[in-house]
Amino acid sequence: MIKKRILLILSLVYALGLGTLDSRAEGTALTGSVPSGINYQGRLEDNGTAVNATKSLTFKLYDASTGGSLLWNSGALSIAVNSGLFNTSLAIPISALSGNTTRYLEVTVGTVTLSPREILNAVPYALVAKTLEGSLDIARGGLSVSTGTAASSALYVSSSTGYVGVGTANPSAKLHIGGTSGVDGIRFPDGTVMTSANVGLSGSVSAGTVTFNGNVGIGTTLPKVSLHNNGDFITKGPWVDVRAHGHSLSTTNGTDDWTTAIASAMAALPTAGGEVLFPVGIYLVKNTLILGSNITFRGLGNKTSRIIKGFNGDLINLGENSGFINMGLEGDGGNYTGRGIVISNDAGRQFVIGSRIVDFDGYCVEFEQTTSGSQSIFLNSQISRYNGTASGRYAVKIKDEQQLSAYPRKFIGIESSGTKFIDLGGCNDIMISASVIGAVLFSQNSRGVMITGNRLGMNETQMNIVGNNIAISGNDISPAITLTPGALGVTMMGNTYNSTVTDTSGTWTNNLEIAYKEYTPTLTSGGVAPSIGNGIIRGSYSRMGNMVNLCVELTMGGTTTLGAGDVKFSMPDEIAPYHAYQQVSVGVAYARDDSAPTIKTGIVTMLPSDKALGFYFDGSISGLAYNWPFVWAANDAIRGCITYTR
């Protein structure tokens, strides 16, 4: 009869290299090399005599002491037995060891099954230490650890699924927290408990409400933009909300003084500057606001975010690289004196974009020095002064003194609402384009002016141009234009005119475009003065730059006399030759004797020293006279046309 003794002497290990669980510290995993099976030793006797032979042994693992389910079968193993002792390694698979049920080992020698079955107990290399009071679950090379007896206190970790359960033994996500809804959750150091992650749809955070549907709302369940705040907020950053530094939205009604609040908002900006935000409202100001460098006032619309002046004095002193975007600045000029925006010293790079600067009794914008506001830009804005159609009441003013260096300023897309727009003063390098504006006042000190693509001079009847290096092109010009003495290097090309253009500058340096203009010549002679009587005399000309095309015509009346001597037709000053020694140009002329009838052809020539035209026929050096080229009578006519460069 075969007897057996079972000695579980060495180690139970996890064959795939997971860390061993050391009983020195409860629940602490230490990495290291792990044995690859259960080392099984025993003693085998046959009727009390130690066996010395090779025997066939079979090992089976069950989940019960008798009966139960077979979890593993080693199959017949040929094992050497010496003096009754044998040693083997049992490669029990991980799946056979999973779960919390006790395992029993059954041994069969040859055909004899030994009993009772042996219980597998924890050993030094057990996968789950005794201190964890749980079971070891090894499956498919992964590790699952579950602890506790109740699901609510369980900790479950599985490397095969990558799931961790807290309070549940059946996690269905990477981290699954079980428990009672609305009670259990994550506890933070300050004692607060987060019971739900559902703030993505609707939920509470402190005293406010956060909703999310692609946008985030604070204090609103219907956010309309990426971050929609339906209340005040304070921030220390590149922008601040002015309401957070004074009053709530309900007081932006034009009655409360916001001067201190606005100053506080500017002071809250970083040293490098930033933006002050003006939500919809009317912000009454009762003292001058000083915008230092790099400060922007930004509104939500120039008719909805409005700063109104409620005192006598200037509203804004605008510093370097500062300005307004989508703001309304209103002066209440019927009640208060003072200017709108003042730019002083050498401060530059100011900007006004999409804004309104209106209704100031003083200038809406004043550059106190010819050097002030260099590289400034006013874009897509309305600038109009209170009572701005009255004489001298321009909306914008530049100091009038000579400035030979360039200080560029730009006005683009400006509306002056039919009022006088700008006194250019001593500007040097200014551009006005794509605007609808009233009068522009030039000074002898104005230079480097470019005015292009505007409706110019609305509600004006006369505009004089003087200054240096002025280009006016592509405009629709309402008033009559006169280039006065002192206008040098003026170019006016490609414009349309609702009135006349006249050049009285007395210089040939100006380039004008005059499509067609009529005038009435006067007749002179070297003797008795001619008299038109009941005759008809007329002239017309056009000018492109300094190229002139001039025609004159005289039809004799019954009382017309040509006097004595050569008869000459006068030329307008604005197209007359500039130099008395101007090279002579020649045109075509003809004379018609209505009674014959006879036509004689000749030439018409420019007489620079006289600023007049002379007529010559039949190669004669004698000019037109009362009896040349024939004796003139009623209905006789003479006509000549000439093209020349001034």
XYZ file of C-alpha atoms in Angstrom:
646
model
C 0.000 0.000 0.000
C 1.287 3.429 -0.970
C 1.282 6.173 1.630
C 2.028 9.856 1.004
C 3.224 12.889 2.771
C 2.721 16.314 1.165
C 5.091 19.151 2.025
C 4.450 22.580 0.452
C 7.894 23.838 1.130
C 8.816 26.706 -1.229
C 6.942 29.276 -3.250
C 3.856 30.206 -5.210
C 4.885 32.706 -7.896
C 3.569 34.711 -10.780
C 5.367 33.356 -13.819
C 5.253 36.487 -15.920
C 7.510 38.752 -13.893
C 5.069 40.821 -11.793
C 6.302 42.181 -8.476
C 6.229 39.978 -5.415
C 4.121 41.058 -2.471
C 6.384 41.305 0.546
C 4.809 40.763 3.989
C 7.171 43.367 5.460
C 4.808 46.206 4.559
C 1.118 45.624 4.146
C -0.079 45.963 0.586
C 3.289 47.210 -0.734
C 4.448 45.776 -4.072
C 8.200 45.269 -4.602
C 9.648 44.589 -8.025
C 11.980 41.674 -8.563
C 12.519 38.289 -10.188
C 9.764 35.743 -9.399
C 9.892 31.896 -9.500
C 7.855 30.252 -12.269
C 5.647 27.638 -10.513
C 4.734 25.820 -7.294
C 7.670 23.822 -5.933
C 6.147 20.602 -4.577
C 8.101 18.139 -2.319
C 6.852 14.964 -0.662
C 7.695 11.518 0.765
C 6.372 8.344 -0.806
C 6.256 4.981 1.053
C 4.939 1.598 0.047
C 3.740 -0.364 3.100
C 6.101 1.679 5.323
C 9.076 1.232 3.050
C 10.569 4.235 1.327
C 10.172 4.007 -2.438
C 13.264 4.032 -4.649
C 11.985 4.132 -8.214
C 10.568 6.328 -10.903
C 6.849 6.703 -10.431
C 3.989 8.161 -12.469
C 2.301 10.928 -10.493
C -0.714 12.999 -11.569
C -1.720 16.277 -9.890
C -5.206 17.802 -10.142
C -6.582 21.059 -8.751
C -10.191 21.383 -7.550
C -12.327 24.073 -5.960
C -13.703 21.737 -3.293
C -12.302 19.127 -0.864
C -14.454 16.487 -2.503
C -16.184 16.560 -5.831
C -16.231 20.105 -7.173
C -14.906 21.401 -10.461
C -11.616 20.303 -11.939
C -9.549 23.462 -12.476
C -6.281 21.941 -13.647
C -4.745 18.545 -14.496
C -0.989 18.079 -14.777
C -1.312 14.781 -16.603
C 0.958 11.860 -15.728
C 4.408 13.014 -14.673
C 7.370 10.667 -14.469
C 9.085 11.582 -11.223
C 12.200 10.013 -9.668
C 11.769 8.949 -6.011
C 14.909 8.451 -3.898
C 14.691 7.097 -0.379
C 11.032 7.994 -0.510
C 11.667 11.650 -1.285
C 10.695 13.457 -4.505
C 10.597 17.027 -5.757
C 8.765 18.584 -8.721
C 7.477 21.930 -9.983
C 3.774 22.256 -10.728
C 3.045 24.683 -13.578
C -0.461 25.582 -12.463
C -1.912 28.161 -14.882
C -2.983 31.615 -13.760
C -6.616 30.962 -14.647
C -6.795 28.068 -12.182
C -5.814 30.352 -9.308
C -8.193 33.265 -9.968
C -11.036 34.128 -7.624
C -11.470 33.937 -3.852
C -12.432 30.207 -3.572
C -10.080 27.827 -1.697
C -8.111 25.483 -3.954
C -7.483 21.734 -3.261
C -4.694 19.597 -4.739
C -5.330 15.886 -5.463
C -2.387 13.498 -6.074
C -2.604 10.156 -7.932
C 0.289 7.677 -7.865
C -0.043 5.329 -10.774
C -3.716 4.407 -10.524
C -4.081 5.071 -6.818
C -5.636 8.429 -5.846
C -4.470 9.646 -2.442
C -6.866 11.306 -0.069
C -7.809 13.629 1.406
C -7.032 16.445 -1.043
C -4.431 18.984 0.109
C -5.452 22.645 0.739
C -3.267 25.251 -1.025
C -2.232 27.844 1.589
C -0.347 31.186 1.234
C 3.425 30.908 0.974
C 6.251 33.583 0.965
C 5.810 34.293 -2.761
C 1.962 34.332 -2.751
C 0.547 36.705 -5.363
C -1.708 38.381 -2.865
C -0.274 38.848 0.585
C -2.283 37.717 3.582
C -2.432 41.283 4.821
C -4.657 42.203 1.809
C -7.247 39.667 2.986
C -8.321 38.992 -0.562
C -7.580 36.713 -3.438
C -5.119 36.628 -6.300
C -6.527 36.705 -9.814
C -4.002 35.854 -12.507
C -5.265 35.608 -16.060
C -3.704 35.863 -19.508
C -0.560 37.481 -18.258
C -2.465 40.287 -16.537
C -2.919 41.098 -12.881
C -6.233 41.668 -11.126
C -6.360 42.470 -7.433
C -9.584 42.741 -5.503
C -9.892 43.391 -1.770
C -12.642 43.578 0.759
C -15.664 41.442 1.306
C -18.367 43.909 0.191
C -18.574 45.553 -3.189
C -18.870 48.983 -1.560
C -15.445 48.588 0.076
C -13.741 46.785 -2.786
C -10.619 47.906 -4.581
C -10.274 46.111 -7.906
C -7.304 46.452 -10.242
C -6.932 44.555 -13.515
C -4.015 44.945 -15.878
C -5.752 42.821 -18.501
C -8.584 45.361 -18.968
C -6.796 48.426 -17.660
C -9.766 49.107 -15.344
C -9.676 50.184 -11.688
C -12.726 49.907 -9.481
C -13.221 51.732 -6.183
C -16.320 50.596 -4.363
C -17.127 48.092 -7.102
C -15.718 44.735 -8.109
C -16.929 45.129 -11.666
C -15.395 48.341 -13.064
C -16.591 49.298 -16.535
C -14.194 52.207 -17.161
C -10.568 53.140 -16.590
C -11.576 54.489 -13.180
C -14.972 53.400 -11.880
C -16.147 54.799 -8.542
C -19.102 52.941 -7.048
C -21.321 53.848 -4.159
C -24.469 55.844 -3.549
C -25.316 58.502 -6.172
C -25.054 62.028 -4.815
C -23.259 60.836 -1.664
C -20.086 58.959 -2.542
C -17.395 60.514 -4.681
C -13.976 62.189 -4.486
C -13.038 64.047 -1.321
C -10.594 66.983 -1.578
C -8.234 68.361 1.091
C -10.578 71.269 1.842
C -13.319 68.810 2.831
C -15.462 69.264 -0.270
C -16.780 66.186 -2.044
C -17.261 65.965 -5.806
C -20.112 63.505 -6.374
C -20.489 64.015 -10.121
C -18.424 64.944 -13.155
C -21.576 66.005 -14.966
C -20.790 69.766 -15.121
C -20.475 69.320 -18.872
C -24.268 69.403 -19.187
C -25.427 71.307 -16.131
C -24.131 71.471 -12.600
C -23.051 73.731 -9.811
C -19.663 75.176 -9.022
C -19.691 77.211 -5.814
C -22.460 79.802 -6.074
C -22.538 80.041 -9.850
C -23.851 77.945 -12.693
C -21.714 76.459 -15.421
C -23.259 75.060 -18.569
C -21.527 73.625 -21.592
C -22.830 72.891 -25.075
C -19.771 73.815 -27.066
C -19.847 77.198 -25.287
C -19.326 77.917 -21.586
C -21.802 79.993 -19.651
C -21.287 81.664 -16.288
C -24.585 82.723 -14.787
C -26.509 81.717 -17.917
C -27.847 78.446 -19.279
C -27.725 79.729 -22.866
C -24.135 80.755 -23.591
C -23.860 82.455 -26.970
C -20.071 82.584 -27.320
C -17.128 80.458 -26.250
C -17.157 82.098 -22.796
C -20.369 83.915 -21.910
C -20.301 85.723 -18.556
C -23.678 87.074 -17.442
C -22.247 89.028 -14.541
C -19.295 91.077 -13.333
C -15.809 89.737 -12.940
C -12.418 90.994 -11.815
C -9.156 89.929 -13.353
C -5.531 90.964 -13.120
C -4.396 90.528 -16.675
C -4.211 92.190 -20.068
C -7.874 93.254 -19.873
C -10.408 94.262 -17.242
C -14.161 94.839 -17.196
C -14.823 98.413 -16.120
C -17.975 97.360 -14.242
C -15.919 95.314 -11.813
C -14.236 98.510 -10.636
C -17.230 100.663 -9.884
C -20.841 99.950 -10.526
C -23.037 97.202 -11.858
C -24.546 97.223 -15.323
C -27.789 98.716 -14.033
C -26.054 102.016 -13.244
C -24.656 102.581 -16.756
C -27.565 104.852 -17.498
C -25.778 108.162 -17.922
C -26.541 109.518 -14.460
C -23.776 108.062 -12.230
C -20.193 109.356 -12.384
C -17.867 106.637 -13.701
C -14.658 108.694 -13.605
C -13.179 106.925 -10.549
C -14.249 103.466 -11.726
C -12.619 103.946 -15.125
C -9.422 105.223 -13.537
C -9.444 102.195 -11.197
C -9.868 99.841 -14.145
C -6.866 101.387 -15.909
C -4.817 101.085 -12.716
C -5.663 97.365 -12.545
C -3.978 96.709 -15.882
C -0.447 95.299 -15.999
C 2.390 97.779 -16.257
C 2.743 96.907 -19.932
C -0.850 98.013 -20.541
C -3.965 96.241 -21.760
C -7.659 96.702 -22.503
C -10.519 98.131 -20.481
C -13.800 96.563 -21.591
C -16.971 98.652 -21.708
C -20.120 96.512 -21.961
C -23.317 98.055 -23.271
C -24.156 101.185 -21.300
C -23.746 104.948 -20.906
C -20.736 105.914 -18.793
C -20.914 109.489 -17.494
C -17.526 111.122 -16.854
C -17.023 114.321 -14.874
C -13.266 114.768 -15.074
C -10.517 114.340 -17.666
C -9.438 110.753 -18.273
C -5.709 110.314 -18.797
C -4.868 107.250 -20.853
C -1.211 106.423 -20.421
C 0.767 104.295 -22.826
C -0.586 101.070 -24.315
C -4.163 101.356 -23.056
C -7.184 100.429 -25.168
C -10.811 101.240 -24.396
C -12.912 98.580 -26.131
C -16.687 98.663 -26.395
C -19.389 96.491 -27.916
C -20.518 99.147 -30.386
C -19.993 102.886 -30.861
C -23.670 103.579 -30.177
C -24.054 101.107 -27.322
C -20.830 101.522 -25.301
C -20.789 105.294 -24.773
C -18.702 107.647 -22.653
C -20.448 111.002 -22.286
C -18.877 114.182 -20.949
C -20.582 115.924 -18.035
C -18.180 118.798 -17.278
C -16.369 121.761 -18.834
C -12.938 120.642 -19.968
C -11.212 118.087 -22.143
C -12.497 114.512 -22.018
C -9.427 112.442 -22.971
C -5.685 112.957 -22.882
C -4.458 110.152 -25.126
C -1.011 108.653 -24.567
C 1.448 106.703 -26.682
C 0.079 103.636 -28.495
C -3.360 104.021 -26.903
C -6.800 104.352 -28.395
C -10.413 103.302 -28.793
C -12.162 100.391 -30.489
C -15.939 100.335 -30.984
C -16.485 103.155 -28.498
C -18.700 106.210 -28.482
C -17.250 109.479 -27.079
C -19.860 112.231 -26.789
C -19.228 115.818 -25.737
C -22.723 117.238 -25.101
C -21.457 120.423 -26.711
C -24.723 122.241 -26.142
C -24.070 122.181 -22.382
C -20.331 121.772 -21.867
C -17.176 123.299 -23.330
C -13.945 121.488 -24.023
C -12.294 119.137 -26.453
C -12.718 115.418 -27.016
C -9.307 113.769 -27.525
C -6.137 115.738 -26.917
C -2.797 114.371 -28.167
C 0.121 116.343 -26.804
C 3.901 116.385 -26.803
C 5.522 113.763 -29.049
C 3.144 110.931 -28.139
C 2.365 108.806 -31.198
C 0.785 105.641 -32.597
C -2.687 106.424 -31.294
C -5.679 104.701 -32.885
C -9.419 105.190 -33.120
C -11.213 102.278 -34.792
C -14.925 101.824 -35.386
C -15.728 104.613 -32.961
C -17.678 107.889 -32.714
C -16.134 111.144 -31.512
C -19.008 113.580 -31.724
C -20.771 116.621 -30.357
C -17.841 118.364 -28.669
C -17.907 122.134 -28.376
C -14.133 122.194 -28.881
C -12.164 120.139 -31.369
C -13.102 116.469 -31.405
C -9.405 115.651 -31.887
C -6.523 118.087 -31.489
C -2.850 117.460 -32.150
C -1.284 120.122 -29.923
C 2.109 119.929 -31.621
C 3.083 119.273 -35.229
C 4.957 116.255 -33.814
C 1.988 114.882 -31.862
C 0.243 111.729 -33.057
C 2.920 110.479 -35.409
C 1.828 107.193 -37.042
C -1.670 107.561 -35.612
C -4.667 106.099 -37.444
C -8.365 106.895 -37.387
C -10.302 104.120 -39.100
C -13.989 103.570 -39.929
C -15.126 106.192 -37.452
C -17.444 109.168 -37.197
C -15.826 112.470 -36.212
C -18.142 115.475 -36.150
C -18.150 118.623 -34.045
C -21.061 120.313 -32.360
C -22.316 123.157 -34.599
C -19.701 121.952 -37.084
C -21.110 123.735 -40.142
C -20.338 127.167 -38.701
C -17.303 129.094 -39.872
C -13.990 127.818 -38.514
C -15.493 124.948 -36.491
C -13.411 122.035 -37.741
C -13.592 118.642 -36.009
C -9.851 117.901 -36.185
C -6.996 120.368 -35.662
C -3.227 120.150 -36.196
C -1.056 122.940 -34.847
C -0.214 125.459 -37.581
C 3.532 125.941 -37.770
C 6.167 124.796 -40.216
C 7.275 121.184 -39.829
C 9.825 119.912 -42.351
C 10.056 116.351 -40.978
C 7.411 113.737 -41.700
C 4.927 112.839 -38.954
C 2.435 110.527 -40.698
C -1.226 110.423 -39.747
C -4.016 108.454 -41.447
C -7.767 109.059 -41.656
C -9.509 106.202 -43.463
C -13.226 105.576 -43.730
C -14.224 108.733 -41.829
C -17.708 110.285 -41.702
C -17.996 113.916 -40.618
C -21.789 114.039 -41.030
C -21.697 117.096 -43.273
C -19.616 119.173 -40.850
C -16.212 120.741 -41.422
C -13.615 118.050 -41.018
C -9.975 119.041 -40.571
C -7.716 122.049 -40.207
C -4.457 120.624 -41.576
C -2.261 123.347 -40.057
C 1.407 122.381 -40.127
C 0.862 118.760 -41.051
C 3.579 116.825 -42.826
C 2.589 113.459 -44.305
C -1.138 112.951 -43.865
C -3.498 110.613 -45.721
C -7.268 110.952 -46.011
C -9.052 108.234 -47.973
C -12.353 106.374 -48.429
C -14.158 109.040 -46.404
C -17.241 111.249 -46.634
C -16.173 114.553 -45.133
C -16.819 118.256 -45.089
C -14.317 121.064 -45.522
C -10.565 120.605 -45.423
C -8.607 123.721 -44.473
C -5.100 124.098 -45.911
C -2.356 126.299 -44.526
C 0.819 127.661 -46.078
C 2.517 125.186 -43.702
C 0.549 122.163 -44.901
C 2.702 119.680 -46.778
C 2.775 116.054 -47.781
C -1.024 115.776 -48.066
C -2.658 112.867 -49.904
C -6.433 112.964 -50.328
C -7.805 110.099 -52.405
C -11.061 108.276 -53.001
C -13.343 110.519 -50.919
C -16.511 112.518 -51.153
C -14.930 115.832 -50.283
C -16.219 119.182 -49.081
C -19.802 118.235 -48.344
C -22.039 121.270 -47.693
C -19.245 123.641 -48.796
C -19.229 126.132 -51.698
C -15.537 127.077 -51.824
C -12.300 125.370 -50.823
C -8.884 126.990 -51.270
C -5.723 124.960 -51.598
C -2.339 126.173 -50.487
C 0.762 124.394 -49.237
C 3.392 122.057 -50.600
C 3.366 118.629 -52.211
C -0.362 117.968 -52.179
C -2.003 115.145 -54.143
C -5.782 115.108 -54.562
C -7.046 112.285 -56.774
C -10.053 110.076 -57.372
C -12.421 112.214 -55.304
C -15.929 113.516 -55.826
C -15.496 117.198 -54.940
C -18.494 119.383 -54.113
C -17.165 122.945 -53.691
C -15.347 125.168 -56.135
C -11.602 124.680 -55.882
C -9.040 127.446 -56.066
C -5.295 127.006 -55.965
C -4.130 130.192 -54.306
C -0.661 131.797 -54.346
C 1.663 129.605 -52.295
C 0.283 126.331 -53.661
C 3.362 124.445 -54.854
C 3.557 120.943 -56.253
C -0.202 120.403 -56.155
C -1.562 117.554 -58.268
C -5.299 117.207 -58.870
C -6.077 114.337 -61.225
C -8.909 111.869 -61.760
C -11.460 113.799 -59.701
C -15.048 114.633 -60.521
C -16.192 118.162 -59.773
C -19.557 119.668 -58.976
C -18.118 123.139 -59.486
C -15.072 124.845 -60.991
C -11.345 124.451 -60.522
C -9.252 127.595 -60.723
C -5.500 127.959 -60.514
C -4.380 131.392 -59.310
C -1.163 130.095 -57.757
C 0.979 131.789 -60.390
C 3.289 128.778 -60.650
C 3.849 126.087 -63.261
C 4.580 123.425 -60.591
C 0.950 122.415 -60.172
C -0.658 119.655 -62.233
C -4.387 120.050 -62.695
C -6.992 118.183 -64.632
C -9.676 120.503 -66.029
C -11.972 118.601 -68.372
C -13.747 121.590 -69.937
C -14.104 125.200 -68.920
C -15.495 128.248 -70.690
C -14.320 131.852 -70.421
C -14.893 135.168 -72.186
C -11.744 136.484 -73.843
C -11.033 140.192 -74.047
C -9.706 141.888 -77.194
C -6.684 144.192 -77.232
C -4.787 145.975 -80.022
C -1.814 148.209 -80.478
C -3.963 151.263 -81.321
C -7.600 152.153 -80.876
C -9.199 149.595 -78.546
C -11.518 147.033 -80.150
C -15.163 146.819 -79.111
C -17.292 143.675 -79.174
C -20.505 145.646 -79.518
C -23.306 143.273 -80.376
C -20.903 140.612 -81.557
C -20.348 137.251 -79.806
C -16.984 136.220 -78.344
C -16.241 133.091 -76.376
C -13.446 130.766 -75.370
C -13.015 127.312 -73.830
C -10.138 125.213 -72.623
C -9.152 121.978 -70.961
C -6.028 121.154 -68.986
C -4.273 117.909 -68.203
C -1.386 118.580 -65.912
C 0.397 121.441 -67.712
C -0.860 120.502 -71.154
C -3.548 122.984 -72.354
C -5.985 122.861 -75.260
C -7.487 126.337 -75.930
C -10.049 127.541 -78.482
C -11.397 131.089 -79.093
C -14.080 132.344 -81.482
C -15.483 135.768 -82.503
C -18.604 136.389 -84.590
C -18.921 140.009 -85.720
C -21.993 142.059 -84.919
C -23.223 145.199 -86.622
C -21.553 147.323 -83.913
C -18.358 145.311 -83.531
C -15.113 147.197 -84.241
C -11.585 145.831 -84.185
C -9.850 149.162 -83.537
C -6.406 149.785 -84.958
C -3.320 147.576 -84.932
C -2.941 143.801 -84.417
C -5.876 142.319 -82.483
C -5.130 139.769 -79.718
C -7.365 137.430 -77.649
C -6.584 137.196 -73.922
C -5.788 133.872 -72.122
C -6.930 132.958 -68.573
C -4.177 133.183 -65.960
C -4.543 129.556 -64.903
C -3.586 128.341 -68.384
C -1.381 131.231 -69.524
C 2.321 130.544 -70.204
C 4.295 130.802 -66.973
C 7.461 132.227 -68.561
C 7.558 135.250 -70.876
C 10.173 133.390 -72.927
C 7.949 130.310 -73.298
C 8.549 128.500 -76.571
C 6.012 129.585 -79.168
C 3.306 127.052 -80.073
C 1.174 127.201 -83.203
C -2.434 126.181 -83.827
C -4.933 126.308 -86.686
C -7.106 129.341 -87.509
C -9.673 130.333 -90.093
C -11.531 133.512 -91.044
C -14.893 133.568 -92.803
C -16.158 136.439 -94.977
C -19.898 135.845 -94.826
C -20.765 138.249 -97.684
C -18.475 136.675 -100.349
C -18.563 133.999 -98.936
C -14.830 133.338 -98.493
C -12.759 131.308 -95.988
C -9.120 131.986 -95.312
C -6.937 129.624 -93.255
C -4.067 130.680 -91.097
C -2.396 130.068 -87.765
C -3.039 131.024 -84.182
C -0.028 131.376 -81.976
C 0.692 131.919 -78.292
C 2.204 135.284 -77.315
C 3.768 134.461 -73.894
C 4.754 137.992 -72.952
C 1.203 139.225 -73.556
C -0.560 136.105 -72.240
C -2.625 136.314 -75.402
C -3.289 134.683 -78.779
C -2.478 136.240 -82.161
C -3.908 135.328 -85.636
C -1.946 135.330 -88.929
C -3.108 134.613 -92.501
C -1.568 134.071 -95.941
C 1.947 133.865 -94.533
C 1.866 137.520 -93.553
C 3.544 138.741 -90.420
C 0.696 141.178 -90.003
C -1.758 140.148 -87.380
C -5.522 140.257 -87.360
C -6.826 143.811 -87.991
C -10.058 145.607 -88.883
C -9.189 145.247 -92.598
C -7.110 142.020 -92.560
C -7.413 139.405 -93.981
C -10.471 141.268 -95.279
C -12.692 144.140 -94.198
C -14.861 142.768 -91.430
C -18.635 143.114 -91.432
C -21.584 141.672 -89.527
C -21.765 137.835 -89.411
C -18.117 137.438 -90.377
C -16.263 135.095 -88.016
C -12.789 134.051 -86.887
C -11.814 130.928 -84.910
C -8.566 129.346 -83.705
C -7.459 126.365 -81.558
C -4.024 125.679 -80.070
C -2.428 123.023 -77.835
C 0.621 123.920 -75.765
C 2.535 123.231 -72.574
C 2.633 125.974 -70.001
